[in-house]
mmCIF file of C-alpha atoms and ligand atoms in Angstrom:
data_model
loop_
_atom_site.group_PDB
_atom_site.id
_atom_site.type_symbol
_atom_site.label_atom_id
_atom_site.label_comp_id
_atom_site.label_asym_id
_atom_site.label_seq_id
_atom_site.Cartn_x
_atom_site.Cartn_y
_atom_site.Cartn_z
ATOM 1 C CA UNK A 1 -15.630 1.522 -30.183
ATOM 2 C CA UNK A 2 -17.570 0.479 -33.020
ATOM 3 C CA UNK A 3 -20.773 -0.764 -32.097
ATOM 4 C CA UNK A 4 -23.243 -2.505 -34.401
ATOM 5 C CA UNK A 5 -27.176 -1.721 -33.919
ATOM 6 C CA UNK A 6 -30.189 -4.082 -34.754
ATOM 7 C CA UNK A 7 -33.379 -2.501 -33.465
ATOM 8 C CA UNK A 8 -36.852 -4.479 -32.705
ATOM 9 C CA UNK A 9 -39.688 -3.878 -35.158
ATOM 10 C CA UNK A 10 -41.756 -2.652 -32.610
ATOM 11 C CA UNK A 11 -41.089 -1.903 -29.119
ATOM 12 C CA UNK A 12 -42.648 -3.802 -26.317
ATOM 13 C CA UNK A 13 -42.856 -0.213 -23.928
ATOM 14 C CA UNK A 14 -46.969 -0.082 -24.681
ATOM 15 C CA UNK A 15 -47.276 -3.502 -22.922
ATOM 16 C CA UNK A 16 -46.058 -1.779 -19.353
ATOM 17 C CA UNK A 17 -47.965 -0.911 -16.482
ATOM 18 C CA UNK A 18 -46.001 1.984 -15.097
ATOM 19 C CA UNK A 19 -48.534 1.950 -11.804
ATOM 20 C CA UNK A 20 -46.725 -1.023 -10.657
ATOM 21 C CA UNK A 21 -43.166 -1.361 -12.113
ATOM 22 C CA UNK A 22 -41.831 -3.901 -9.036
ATOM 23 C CA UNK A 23 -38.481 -4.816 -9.742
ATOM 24 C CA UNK A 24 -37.162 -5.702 -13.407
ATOM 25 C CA UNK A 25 -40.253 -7.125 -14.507
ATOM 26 C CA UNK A 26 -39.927 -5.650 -17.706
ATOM 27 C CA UNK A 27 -36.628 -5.897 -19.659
ATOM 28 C CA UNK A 28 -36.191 -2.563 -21.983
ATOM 29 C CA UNK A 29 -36.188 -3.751 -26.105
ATOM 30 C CA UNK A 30 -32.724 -4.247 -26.629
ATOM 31 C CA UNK A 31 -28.808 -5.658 -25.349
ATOM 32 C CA UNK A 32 -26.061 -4.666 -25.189
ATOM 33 C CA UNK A 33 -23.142 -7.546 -26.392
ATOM 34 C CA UNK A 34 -19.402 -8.028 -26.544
ATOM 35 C CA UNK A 35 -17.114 -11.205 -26.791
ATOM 36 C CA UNK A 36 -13.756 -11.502 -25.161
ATOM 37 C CA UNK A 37 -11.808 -13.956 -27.420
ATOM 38 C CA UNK A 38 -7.867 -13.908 -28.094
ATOM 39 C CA UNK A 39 -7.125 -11.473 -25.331
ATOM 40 C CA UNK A 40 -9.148 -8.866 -26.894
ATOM 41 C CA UNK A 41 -12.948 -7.546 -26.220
ATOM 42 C CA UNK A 42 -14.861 -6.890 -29.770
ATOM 43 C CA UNK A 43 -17.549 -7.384 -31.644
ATOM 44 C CA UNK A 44 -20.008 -4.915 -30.067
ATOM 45 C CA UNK A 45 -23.697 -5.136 -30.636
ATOM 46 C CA UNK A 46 -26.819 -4.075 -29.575
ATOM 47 C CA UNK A 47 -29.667 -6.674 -30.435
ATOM 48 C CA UNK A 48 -33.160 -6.762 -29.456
ATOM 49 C CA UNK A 49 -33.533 -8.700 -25.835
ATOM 50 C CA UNK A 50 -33.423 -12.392 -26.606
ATOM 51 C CA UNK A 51 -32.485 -15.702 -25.417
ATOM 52 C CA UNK A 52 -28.820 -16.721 -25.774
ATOM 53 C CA UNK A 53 -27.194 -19.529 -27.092
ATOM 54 C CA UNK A 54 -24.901 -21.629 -25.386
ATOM 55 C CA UNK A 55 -23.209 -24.620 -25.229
ATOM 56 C CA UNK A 56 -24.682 -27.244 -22.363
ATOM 57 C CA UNK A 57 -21.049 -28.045 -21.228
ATOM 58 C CA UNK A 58 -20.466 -23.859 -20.973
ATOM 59 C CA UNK A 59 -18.057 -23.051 -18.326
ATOM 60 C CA UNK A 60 -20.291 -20.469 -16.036
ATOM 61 C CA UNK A 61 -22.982 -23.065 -16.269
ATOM 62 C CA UNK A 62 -21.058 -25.710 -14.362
ATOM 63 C CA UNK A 63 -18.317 -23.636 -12.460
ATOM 64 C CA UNK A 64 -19.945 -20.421 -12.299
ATOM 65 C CA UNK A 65 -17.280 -18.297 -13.359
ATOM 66 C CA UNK A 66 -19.310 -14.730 -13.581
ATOM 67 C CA UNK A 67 -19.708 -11.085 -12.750
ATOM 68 C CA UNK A 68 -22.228 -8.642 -12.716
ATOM 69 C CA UNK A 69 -23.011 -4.778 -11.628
ATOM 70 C CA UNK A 70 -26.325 -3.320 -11.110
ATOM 71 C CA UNK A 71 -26.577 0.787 -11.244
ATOM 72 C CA UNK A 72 -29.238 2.971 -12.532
ATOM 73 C CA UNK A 73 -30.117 5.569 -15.067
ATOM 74 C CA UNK A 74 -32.809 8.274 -13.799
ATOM 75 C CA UNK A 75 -34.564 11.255 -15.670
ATOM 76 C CA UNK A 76 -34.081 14.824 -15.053
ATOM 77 C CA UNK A 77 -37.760 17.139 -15.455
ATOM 78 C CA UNK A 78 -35.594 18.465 -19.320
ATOM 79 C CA UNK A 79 -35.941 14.424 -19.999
ATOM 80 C CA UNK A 80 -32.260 14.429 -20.079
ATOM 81 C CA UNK A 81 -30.874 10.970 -18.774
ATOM 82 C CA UNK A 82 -28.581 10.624 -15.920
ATOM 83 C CA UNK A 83 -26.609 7.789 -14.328
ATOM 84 C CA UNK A 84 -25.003 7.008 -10.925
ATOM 85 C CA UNK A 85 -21.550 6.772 -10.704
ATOM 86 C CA UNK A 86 -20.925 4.178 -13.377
ATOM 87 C CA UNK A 87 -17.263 4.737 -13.200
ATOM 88 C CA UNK A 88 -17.319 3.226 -9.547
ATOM 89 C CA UNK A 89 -19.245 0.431 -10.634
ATOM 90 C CA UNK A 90 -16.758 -0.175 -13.612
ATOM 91 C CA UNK A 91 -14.298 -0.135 -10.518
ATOM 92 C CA UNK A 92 -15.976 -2.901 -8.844
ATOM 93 C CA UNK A 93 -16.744 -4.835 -12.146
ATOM 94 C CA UNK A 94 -13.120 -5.128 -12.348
ATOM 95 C CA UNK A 95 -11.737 -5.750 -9.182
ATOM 96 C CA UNK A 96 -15.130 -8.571 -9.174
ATOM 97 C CA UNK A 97 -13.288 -9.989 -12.566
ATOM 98 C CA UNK A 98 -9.305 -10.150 -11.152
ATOM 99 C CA UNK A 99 -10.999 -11.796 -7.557
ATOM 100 C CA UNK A 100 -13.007 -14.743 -10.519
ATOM 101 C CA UNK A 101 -9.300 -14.812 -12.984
ATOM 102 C CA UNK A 102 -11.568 -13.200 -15.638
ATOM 103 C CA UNK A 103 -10.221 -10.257 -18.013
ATOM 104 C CA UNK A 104 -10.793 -6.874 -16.904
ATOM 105 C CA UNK A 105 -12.994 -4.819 -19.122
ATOM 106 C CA UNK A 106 -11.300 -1.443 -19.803
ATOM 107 C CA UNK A 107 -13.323 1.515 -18.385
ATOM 108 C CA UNK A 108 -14.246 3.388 -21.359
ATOM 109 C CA UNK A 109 -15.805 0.051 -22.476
ATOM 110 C CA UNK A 110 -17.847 -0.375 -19.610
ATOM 111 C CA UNK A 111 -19.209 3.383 -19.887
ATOM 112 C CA UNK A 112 -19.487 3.868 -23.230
ATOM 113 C CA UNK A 113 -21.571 0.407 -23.651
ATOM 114 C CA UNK A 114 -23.814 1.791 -21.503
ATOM 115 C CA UNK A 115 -24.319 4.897 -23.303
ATOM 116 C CA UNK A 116 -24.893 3.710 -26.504
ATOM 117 C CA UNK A 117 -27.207 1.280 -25.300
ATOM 118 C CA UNK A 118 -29.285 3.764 -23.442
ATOM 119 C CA UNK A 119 -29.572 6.193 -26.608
ATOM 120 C CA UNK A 120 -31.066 3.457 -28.066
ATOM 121 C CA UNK A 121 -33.380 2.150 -25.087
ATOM 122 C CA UNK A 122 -34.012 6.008 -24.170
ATOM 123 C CA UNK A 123 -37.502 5.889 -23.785
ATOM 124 C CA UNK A 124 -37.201 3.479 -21.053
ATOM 125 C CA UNK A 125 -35.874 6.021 -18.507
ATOM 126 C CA UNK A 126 -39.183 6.056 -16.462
ATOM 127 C CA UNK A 127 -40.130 9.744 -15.323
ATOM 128 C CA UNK A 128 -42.002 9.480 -12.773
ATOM 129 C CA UNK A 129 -40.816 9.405 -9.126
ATOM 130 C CA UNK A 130 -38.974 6.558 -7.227
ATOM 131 C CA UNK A 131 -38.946 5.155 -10.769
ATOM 132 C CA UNK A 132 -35.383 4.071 -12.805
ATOM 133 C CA UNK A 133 -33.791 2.422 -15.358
ATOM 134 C CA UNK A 134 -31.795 -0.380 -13.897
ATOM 135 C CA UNK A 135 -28.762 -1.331 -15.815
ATOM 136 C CA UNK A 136 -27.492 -4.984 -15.335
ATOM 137 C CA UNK A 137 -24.206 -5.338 -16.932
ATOM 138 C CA UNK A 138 -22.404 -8.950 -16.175
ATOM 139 C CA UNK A 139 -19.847 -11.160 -17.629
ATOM 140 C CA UNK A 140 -19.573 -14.591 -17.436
ATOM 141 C CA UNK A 141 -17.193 -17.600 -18.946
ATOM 142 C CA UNK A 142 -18.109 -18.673 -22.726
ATOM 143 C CA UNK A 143 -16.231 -21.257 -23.147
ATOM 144 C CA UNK A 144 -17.520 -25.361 -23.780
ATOM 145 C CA UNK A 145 -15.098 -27.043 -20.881
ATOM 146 C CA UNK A 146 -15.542 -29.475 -18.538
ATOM 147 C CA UNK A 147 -12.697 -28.834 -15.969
ATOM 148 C CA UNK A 148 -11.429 -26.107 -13.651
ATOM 149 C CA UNK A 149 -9.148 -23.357 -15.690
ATOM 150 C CA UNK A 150 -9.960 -20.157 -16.167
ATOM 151 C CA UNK A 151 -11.925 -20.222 -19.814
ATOM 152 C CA UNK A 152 -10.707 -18.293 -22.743
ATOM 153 C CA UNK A 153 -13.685 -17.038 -24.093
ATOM 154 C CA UNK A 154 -16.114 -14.496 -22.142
ATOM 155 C CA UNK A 155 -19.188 -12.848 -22.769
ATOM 156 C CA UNK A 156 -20.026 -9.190 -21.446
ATOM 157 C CA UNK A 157 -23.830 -8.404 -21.631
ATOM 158 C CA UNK A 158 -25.990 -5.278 -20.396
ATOM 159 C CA UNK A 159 -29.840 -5.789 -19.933
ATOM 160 C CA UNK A 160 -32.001 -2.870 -18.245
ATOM 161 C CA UNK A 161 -35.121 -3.679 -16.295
ATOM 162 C CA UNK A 162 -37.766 -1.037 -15.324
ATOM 163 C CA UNK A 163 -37.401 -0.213 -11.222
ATOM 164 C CA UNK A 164 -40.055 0.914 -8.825
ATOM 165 C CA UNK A 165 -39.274 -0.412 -5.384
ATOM 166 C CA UNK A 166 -37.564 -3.514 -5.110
ATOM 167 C CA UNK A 167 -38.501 -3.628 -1.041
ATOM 168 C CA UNK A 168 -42.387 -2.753 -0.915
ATOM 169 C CA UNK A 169 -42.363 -1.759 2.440
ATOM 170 C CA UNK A 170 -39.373 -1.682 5.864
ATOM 171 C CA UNK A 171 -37.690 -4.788 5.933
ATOM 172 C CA UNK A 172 -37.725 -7.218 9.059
ATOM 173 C CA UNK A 173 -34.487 -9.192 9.086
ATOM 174 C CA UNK A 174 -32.744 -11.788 11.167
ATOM 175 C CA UNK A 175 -28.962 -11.642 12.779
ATOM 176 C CA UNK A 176 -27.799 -15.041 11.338
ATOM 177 C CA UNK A 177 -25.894 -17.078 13.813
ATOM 178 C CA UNK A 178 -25.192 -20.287 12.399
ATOM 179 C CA UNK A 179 -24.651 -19.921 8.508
ATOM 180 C CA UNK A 180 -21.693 -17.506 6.429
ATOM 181 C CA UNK A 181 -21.683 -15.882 3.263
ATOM 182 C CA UNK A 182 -18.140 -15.072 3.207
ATOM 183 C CA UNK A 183 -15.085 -15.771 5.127
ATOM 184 C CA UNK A 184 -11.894 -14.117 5.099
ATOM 185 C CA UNK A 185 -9.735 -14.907 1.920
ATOM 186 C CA UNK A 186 -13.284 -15.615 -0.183
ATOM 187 C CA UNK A 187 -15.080 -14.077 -2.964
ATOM 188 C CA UNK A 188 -17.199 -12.297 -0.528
ATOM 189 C CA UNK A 189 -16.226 -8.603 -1.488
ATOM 190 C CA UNK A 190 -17.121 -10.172 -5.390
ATOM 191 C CA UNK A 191 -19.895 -9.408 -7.405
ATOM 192 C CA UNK A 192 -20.351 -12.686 -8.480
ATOM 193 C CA UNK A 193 -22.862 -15.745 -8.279
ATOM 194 C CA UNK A 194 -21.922 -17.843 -5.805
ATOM 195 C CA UNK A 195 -22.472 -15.646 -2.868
ATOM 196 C CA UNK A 196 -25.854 -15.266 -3.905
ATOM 197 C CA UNK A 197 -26.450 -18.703 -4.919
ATOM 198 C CA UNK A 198 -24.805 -19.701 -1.313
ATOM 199 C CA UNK A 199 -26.948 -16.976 0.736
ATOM 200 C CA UNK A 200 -30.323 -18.732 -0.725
ATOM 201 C CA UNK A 201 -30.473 -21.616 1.825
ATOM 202 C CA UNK A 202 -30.376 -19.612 5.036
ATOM 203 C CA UNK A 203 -32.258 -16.574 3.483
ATOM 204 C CA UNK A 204 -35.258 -19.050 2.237
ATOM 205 C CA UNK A 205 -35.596 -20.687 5.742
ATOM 206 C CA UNK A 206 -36.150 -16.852 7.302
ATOM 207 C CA UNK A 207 -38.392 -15.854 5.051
ATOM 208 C CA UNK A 208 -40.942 -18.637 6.232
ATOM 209 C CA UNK A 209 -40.128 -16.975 9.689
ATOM 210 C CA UNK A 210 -41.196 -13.484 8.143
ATOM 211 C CA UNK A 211 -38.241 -12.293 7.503
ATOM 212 C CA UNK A 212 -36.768 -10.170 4.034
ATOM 213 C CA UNK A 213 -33.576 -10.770 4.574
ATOM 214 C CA UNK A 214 -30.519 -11.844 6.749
ATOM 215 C CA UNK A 215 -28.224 -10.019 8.655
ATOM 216 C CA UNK A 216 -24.612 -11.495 8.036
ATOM 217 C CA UNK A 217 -22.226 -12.128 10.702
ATOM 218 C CA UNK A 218 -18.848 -12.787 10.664
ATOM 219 C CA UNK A 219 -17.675 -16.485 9.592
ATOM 220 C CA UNK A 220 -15.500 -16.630 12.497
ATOM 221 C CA UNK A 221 -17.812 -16.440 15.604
ATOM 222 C CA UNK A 222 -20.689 -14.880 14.589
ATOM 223 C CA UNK A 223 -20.049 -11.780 16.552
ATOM 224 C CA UNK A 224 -19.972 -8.942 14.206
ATOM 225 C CA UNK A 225 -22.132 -8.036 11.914
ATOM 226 C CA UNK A 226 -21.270 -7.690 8.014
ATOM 227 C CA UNK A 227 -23.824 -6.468 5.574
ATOM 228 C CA UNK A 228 -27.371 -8.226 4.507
ATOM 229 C CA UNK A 229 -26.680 -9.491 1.171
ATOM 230 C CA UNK A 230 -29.055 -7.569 -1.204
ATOM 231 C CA UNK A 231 -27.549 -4.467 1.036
ATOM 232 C CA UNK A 232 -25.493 -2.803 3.449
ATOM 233 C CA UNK A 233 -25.944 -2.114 7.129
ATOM 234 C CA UNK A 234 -26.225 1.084 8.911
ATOM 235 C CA UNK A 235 -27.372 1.514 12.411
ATOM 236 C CA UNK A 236 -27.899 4.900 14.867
ATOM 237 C CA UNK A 237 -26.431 4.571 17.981
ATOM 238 C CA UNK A 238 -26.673 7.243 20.487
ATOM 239 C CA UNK A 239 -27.318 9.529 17.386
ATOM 240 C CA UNK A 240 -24.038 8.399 15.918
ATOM 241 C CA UNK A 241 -24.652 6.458 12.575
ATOM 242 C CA UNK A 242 -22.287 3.606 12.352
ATOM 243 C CA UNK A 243 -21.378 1.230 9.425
ATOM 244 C CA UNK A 244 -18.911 -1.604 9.374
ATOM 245 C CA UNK A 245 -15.840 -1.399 7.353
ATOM 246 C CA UNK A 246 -15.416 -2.907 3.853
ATOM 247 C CA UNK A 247 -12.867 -6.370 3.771
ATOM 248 C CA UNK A 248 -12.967 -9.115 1.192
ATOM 249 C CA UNK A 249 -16.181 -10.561 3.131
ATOM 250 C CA UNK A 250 -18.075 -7.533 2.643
ATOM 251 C CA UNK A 251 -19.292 -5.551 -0.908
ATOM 252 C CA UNK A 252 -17.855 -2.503 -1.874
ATOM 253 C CA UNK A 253 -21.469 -0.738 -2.120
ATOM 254 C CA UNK A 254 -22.215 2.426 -4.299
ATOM 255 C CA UNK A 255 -24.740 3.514 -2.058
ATOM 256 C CA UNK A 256 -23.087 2.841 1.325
ATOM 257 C CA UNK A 257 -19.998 4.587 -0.156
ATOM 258 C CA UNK A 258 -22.066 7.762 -1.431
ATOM 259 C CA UNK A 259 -23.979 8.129 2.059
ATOM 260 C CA UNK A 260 -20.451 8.200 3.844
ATOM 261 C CA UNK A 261 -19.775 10.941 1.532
ATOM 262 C CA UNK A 262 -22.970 12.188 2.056
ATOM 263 C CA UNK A 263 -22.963 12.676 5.912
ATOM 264 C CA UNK A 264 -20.905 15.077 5.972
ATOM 265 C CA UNK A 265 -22.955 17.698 3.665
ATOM 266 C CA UNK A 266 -25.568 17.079 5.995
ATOM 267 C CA UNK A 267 -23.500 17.298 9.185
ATOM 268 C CA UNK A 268 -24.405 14.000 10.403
ATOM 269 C CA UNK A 269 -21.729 12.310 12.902
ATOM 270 C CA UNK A 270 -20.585 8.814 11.187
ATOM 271 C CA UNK A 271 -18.334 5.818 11.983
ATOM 272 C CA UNK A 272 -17.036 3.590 10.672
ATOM 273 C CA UNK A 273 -16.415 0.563 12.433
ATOM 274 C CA UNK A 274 -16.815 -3.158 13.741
ATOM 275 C CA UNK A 275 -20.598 -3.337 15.523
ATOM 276 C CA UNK A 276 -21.265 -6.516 17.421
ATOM 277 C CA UNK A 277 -24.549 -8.303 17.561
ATOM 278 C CA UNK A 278 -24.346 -7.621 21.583
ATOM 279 C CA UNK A 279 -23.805 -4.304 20.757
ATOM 280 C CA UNK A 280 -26.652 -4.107 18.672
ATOM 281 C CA UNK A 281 -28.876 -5.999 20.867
ATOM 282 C CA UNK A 282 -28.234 -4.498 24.234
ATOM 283 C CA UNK A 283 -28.326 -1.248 22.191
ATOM 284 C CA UNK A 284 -32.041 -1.683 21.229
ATOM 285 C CA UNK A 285 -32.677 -3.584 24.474
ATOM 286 C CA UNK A 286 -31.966 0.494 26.332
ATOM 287 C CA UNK A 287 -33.220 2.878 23.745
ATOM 288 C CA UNK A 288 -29.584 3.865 22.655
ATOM 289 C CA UNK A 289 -30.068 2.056 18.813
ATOM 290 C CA UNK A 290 -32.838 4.612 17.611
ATOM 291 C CA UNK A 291 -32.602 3.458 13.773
ATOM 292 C CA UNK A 292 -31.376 0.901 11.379
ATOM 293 C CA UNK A 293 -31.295 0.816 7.540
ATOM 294 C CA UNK A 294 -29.891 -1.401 4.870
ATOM 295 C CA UNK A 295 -28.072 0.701 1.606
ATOM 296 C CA UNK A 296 -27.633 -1.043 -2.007
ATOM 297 C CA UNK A 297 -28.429 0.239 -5.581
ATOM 298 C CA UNK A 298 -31.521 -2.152 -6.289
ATOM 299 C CA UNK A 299 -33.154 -1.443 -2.331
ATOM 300 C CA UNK A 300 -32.066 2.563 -2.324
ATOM 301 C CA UNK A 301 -32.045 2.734 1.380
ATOM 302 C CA UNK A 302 -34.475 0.245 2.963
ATOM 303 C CA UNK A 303 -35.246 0.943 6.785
ATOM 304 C CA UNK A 304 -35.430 -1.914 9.120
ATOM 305 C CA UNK A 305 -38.425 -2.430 11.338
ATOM 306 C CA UNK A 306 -37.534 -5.146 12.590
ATOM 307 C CA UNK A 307 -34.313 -6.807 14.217
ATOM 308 C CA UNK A 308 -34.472 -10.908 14.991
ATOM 309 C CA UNK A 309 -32.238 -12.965 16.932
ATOM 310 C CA UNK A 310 -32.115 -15.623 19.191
ATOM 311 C CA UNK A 311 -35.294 -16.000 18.290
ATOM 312 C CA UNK A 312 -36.830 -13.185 19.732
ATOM 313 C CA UNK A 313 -38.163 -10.193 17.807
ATOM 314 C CA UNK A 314 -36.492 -6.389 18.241
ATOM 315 C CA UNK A 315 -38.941 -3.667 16.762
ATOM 316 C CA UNK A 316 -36.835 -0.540 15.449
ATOM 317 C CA UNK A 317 -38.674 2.630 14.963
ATOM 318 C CA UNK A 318 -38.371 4.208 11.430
ATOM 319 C CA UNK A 319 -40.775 7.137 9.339
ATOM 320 C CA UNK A 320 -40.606 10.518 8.073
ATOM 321 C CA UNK A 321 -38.129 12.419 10.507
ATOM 322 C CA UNK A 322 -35.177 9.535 10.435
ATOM 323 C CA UNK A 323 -31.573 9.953 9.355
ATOM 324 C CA UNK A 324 -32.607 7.376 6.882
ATOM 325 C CA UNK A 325 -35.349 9.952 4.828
ATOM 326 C CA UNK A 326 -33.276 12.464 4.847
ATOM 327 C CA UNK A 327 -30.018 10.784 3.430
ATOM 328 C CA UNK A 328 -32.752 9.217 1.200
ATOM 329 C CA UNK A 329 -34.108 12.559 -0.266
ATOM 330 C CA UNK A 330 -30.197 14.334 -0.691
ATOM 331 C CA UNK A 331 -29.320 11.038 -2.333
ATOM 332 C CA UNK A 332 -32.558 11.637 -4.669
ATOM 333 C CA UNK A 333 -32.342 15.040 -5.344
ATOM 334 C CA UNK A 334 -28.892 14.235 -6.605
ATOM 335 C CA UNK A 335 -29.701 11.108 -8.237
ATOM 336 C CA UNK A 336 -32.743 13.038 -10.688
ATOM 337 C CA UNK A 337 -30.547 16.163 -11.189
ATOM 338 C CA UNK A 338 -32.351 18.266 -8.338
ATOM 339 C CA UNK A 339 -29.224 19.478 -5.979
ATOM 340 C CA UNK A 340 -25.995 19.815 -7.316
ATOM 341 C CA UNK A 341 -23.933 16.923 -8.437
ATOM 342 C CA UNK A 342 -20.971 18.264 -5.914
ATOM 343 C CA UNK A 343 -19.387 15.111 -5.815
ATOM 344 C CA UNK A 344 -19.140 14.663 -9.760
ATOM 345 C CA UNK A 345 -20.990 11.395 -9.559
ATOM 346 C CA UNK A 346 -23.302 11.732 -12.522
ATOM 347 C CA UNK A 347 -22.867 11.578 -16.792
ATOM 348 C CA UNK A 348 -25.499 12.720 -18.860
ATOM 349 C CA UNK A 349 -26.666 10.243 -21.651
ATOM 350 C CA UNK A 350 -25.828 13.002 -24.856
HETATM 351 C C1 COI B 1 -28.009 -4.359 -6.556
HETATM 352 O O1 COI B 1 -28.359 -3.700 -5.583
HETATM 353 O O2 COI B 1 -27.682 -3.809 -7.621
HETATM 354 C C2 COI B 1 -27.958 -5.817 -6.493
HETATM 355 O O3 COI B 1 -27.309 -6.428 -7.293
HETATM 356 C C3 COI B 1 -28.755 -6.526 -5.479
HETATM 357 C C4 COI B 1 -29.746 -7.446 -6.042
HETATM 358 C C5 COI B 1 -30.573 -7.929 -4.917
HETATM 359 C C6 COI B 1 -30.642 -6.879 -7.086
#
């Protein structure tokens, strides 16, 4: 793959205030770029981060035919650069594309445009702890048509944005009984768009009831819950943790998939399995739900203090001695080249 370089003049990196990264509020200086056109993906570039150029009648602007990943790149204490299990995300990216009748972007393509682009963006692998590089790669339609077809013409793009926390503190979120993100034979299991742009509605009107976030429930009945949009859900139950099981209304996460792996190096008892909002709430109601956490690549693993529904309140215990912290700090020490990489899930930047 031959890629073609264009570096800034100067890099922004001075301007950051690595106290308080938040969430992609700074972009790294450059892009990665690549154009699908005539069945084949070429012309690979990395530019300096700038706006784009598109045509007001573009395809993904009207019928919002796009895809996108998020993963991260971390820094071991020899500087060396390491990143999570890009070849599952390139997985994902794909099966996102076939679900959206997009082309599927060959694996070595997907990995490899990350590489080069974080030689070149190196210095933008924070250090310090709970600190990354998050890598954003997405593809969306290019193509100037107003009508539904699958377009011709696609555009695949990385950006990187400095991570800290994107949660600042345990999340409180509400079982949602009335709306759905995804019903069976959707685009739920996607990484695409619309079932963020869909989840925006309900999720707004929680947050002015002090809520992060929404629990999803099944489109059916609202019985069973699903995952919580920016994450997945996993609950302890009698000291059992429990997650449900993936389906084309749920997202194939990196992190819930590398904690199931996880449990059992650390020998704790897992299920997987359909959990009902009764279940849940009786469960809390007598002391048998003793934990609950959300799992995604942006949140990490993002306890839950507290459960709502049917409008009353549910406080969940969480801290230092949780099944939670200590997935957390495995999953870390893996992550930043601490523990063994046992399960072969990260590639070094050479
Ligand atoms: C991710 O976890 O990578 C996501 O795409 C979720 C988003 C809320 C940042």
């Amino acid at each position: 793959m031959e890629v073609i370089i264009n570096k800034v003049k100067k890099s922004k990196i001075s301007s950051v205030d690595f106290k308080n990264l938040g969430f992609c509020k700074y972009y790294s200086d450059h892009m990665f770029i690549a154009e699908y056109e005539e069945g084949e993906w070429k012309n690979f570039k990395i530019t300096p981060f700038q706006d784009l150029k598109l045509s007001p009648a573009c395809a993904t602007l009207h019928y919002g035919q796009t895809i996108f990943e998020g993963l991260k790149a971390y820094k071991n204490n020899k500087d060396e650069i390491l990143i999570f299990r890009a070849k599952k995300n390139a997985e994902r990216f794909n099966k996102s594309a076939q679900r959206m009748c997009m082309p599927e972007l060959p694996e070595n393509i997907f990995t490899n445009s990350i590489n080069e682009l974080l030689r070149v963006d190196k210095n933008w692998v924070p250090k310090q702890d709970n600190s990354s590089l998050y890598i954003r790669p997405l593809m969306f339609a290019k193509d100037p048509y107003i009508g539904i077809r699958p377009a011709d013409k696609y555009i695949y793009l990385i950006i990187c944005g400095l991570a800290g926390g994107y949660y600042s503190e345990p999340v409180n979120v509400k079982i949602e009984e009335k709306f759905t993100r995804a019903i069976a034979g959707g685009v739920g299991y996607a990484k695409t768009a619309a079932n963020y742009a869909a989840a925006l509605y309900p999720a707004v009107k929680s947050q002015s009831e002090g809520y992060h976030q929404l629990i999803w429930t099944d489109g059916k009945k609202h019985e069973y819950v699903e995952e919580s949009g920016t994450m997945n859900l996993f609950f302890v139950i009698d000291g059992k943790l429990l997650t449900p099981p993936l389906g084309d209304t749920v997202l194939d996460g990196v992190t819930r998939d590398s904690i199931i792996s996880l449990c059992k190096n650390l020998n704790i008892d897992l299920e997987v399995r359909k959990i009902s909002v009764e279940e849940i709430i009786l469960s809390i109601k007598n002391g048998q739900l003793t934990e609950a956490f959300g799992a995604g690549t942006a949140a990490t693993i993002a306890p839950i203090k507290m459960i709502g529904y049917d409008s009353k309140k549910y406080k969940i215990s969480y801290g230092k001695n949780s099944i939670s912290q200590k997935i957390l700090s495995k999953l870390n020490k893996i992550k930043y080249g601490i523990d063994e990489d046992i399960f072969n899930w990260i590639h070094k930047i050479k």
